[in-house]
Amino acid sequence: MKAVQLIDTNNIEIRDIAIPEPSIDEVLVKVTAVGINPVDWKIATGMLSQLIAQPLPMTLGWDFAGEVVKTGGGYLKGDKVYGMKSIGKDGTLSEYCTVKRDSIALAPSSVSMSEAAALPMVALTSWQALFDAANVRVKQRVLIQAGAGGVGSTAIQLAKAVGAYVITTTSAKNRDYVLSLGADEVIDYQQQDIIEELENNPVDVVFESMWGQFQVDAIQIIKPSGTLISLSGLMPETEQAAKEKGVNAKFVFVQPNAGQLRHISEMVDGNQLRVHIEKSYPFEDVVSAYENNKQVHSSVNRAPMRGKLVATL
């Protein structure tokens, strides 16, 4: 079978490898589509080399949707499933992949398999950050950074589903889009100072995803005993500022979770959660997809992007 593999830092090849054989706690899936995430190219470029949990070469990509072709139990041949594998181990950008049964769920029936593939990592990240780490609940004020992106757009919808008041940052171009997702208040990060906008009316939770000075400054706009959730890693100065103000500062690194995926499927099929695909790439052009994703997430004045990129097989 064909697989997109990292051979060495900045060296990605499509290679012919053997179809893997599932162990007793795994299923073999014929992959339909794979989500493109920042962690993919960060590992490929060596930025997150510490996450690689096996010798190279390693198949890239970690969330997916596809069809079960062989199973040791729990699923039937032909079941359409979606999920994610543990980041840093052999991934999903291949014609077939094996995945643990406790890392997948039946895919939402109301969306395409490409749309399903765009969901697992961003939805699990948002769920684990908002609910497991921050315990977001009704009427809390929540600031979600970069609301038009894959994680941000999902987090807005999940926070609204539990009755939170959602404030988000985005560009003017995406204002109507994030409002359509349920955001109550929008801050144009290109024209407005986020700290000035909120320092007199602080929030219970800040959902931070982009590193940098904002992470430290965000402590100023969080209520005492409130929570900063970082997806990018906590800087020492952030931890110190949080300690001085009595704010909880937590780093969340997404983990596979079948139970949460089942809830996410129910929300999608119940029209409580939708996904937007900015662009689809053929399997053979995944390097271009990585470059596009990298440009969007690396530029200070990045071009606005809505939702996710996916690769299709």
Coordinates of C-alpha atoms in Angstrom, one line a residue, residues 75 82-84 99-106 120 124 127-128 255-266:
Y75 CA -16.9 -3.3 15.0
Y82 CA -13.5 8.0 12.5
G83 CA -10.9 8.7 15.2
M84 CA -7.3 9.6 15.9
V99 CA -6.0 1.8 15.1
K100 CA -7.0 0.8 18.6
R101 CA -10.8 0.2 19.1
D102 CA -10.8 2.6 22.1
S103 CA -9.6 5.4 19.8
I104 CA -12.4 5.3 17.2
A105 CA -16.2 5.6 17.0
L106 CA -18.8 5.3 14.3
P120 CA -11.4 14.1 15.6
L124 CA -11.2 16.1 21.0
W127 CA -13.7 18.9 24.4
Q128 CA -10.7 18.0 26.6
Q255 CA -5.5 12.2 23.5
P256 CA -7.6 9.7 21.7
N257 CA -10.9 9.0 23.3
A258 CA -13.7 6.9 21.8
G259 CA -16.3 7.9 24.4
Q260 CA -15.9 11.6 23.6
L261 CA -16.0 10.8 19.9
R262 CA -19.4 9.1 20.3
H263 CA -20.7 12.3 22.0
I264 CA -19.3 14.4 19.1
S265 CA -21.0 12.2 16.5
E266 CA -24.3 12.7 18.4

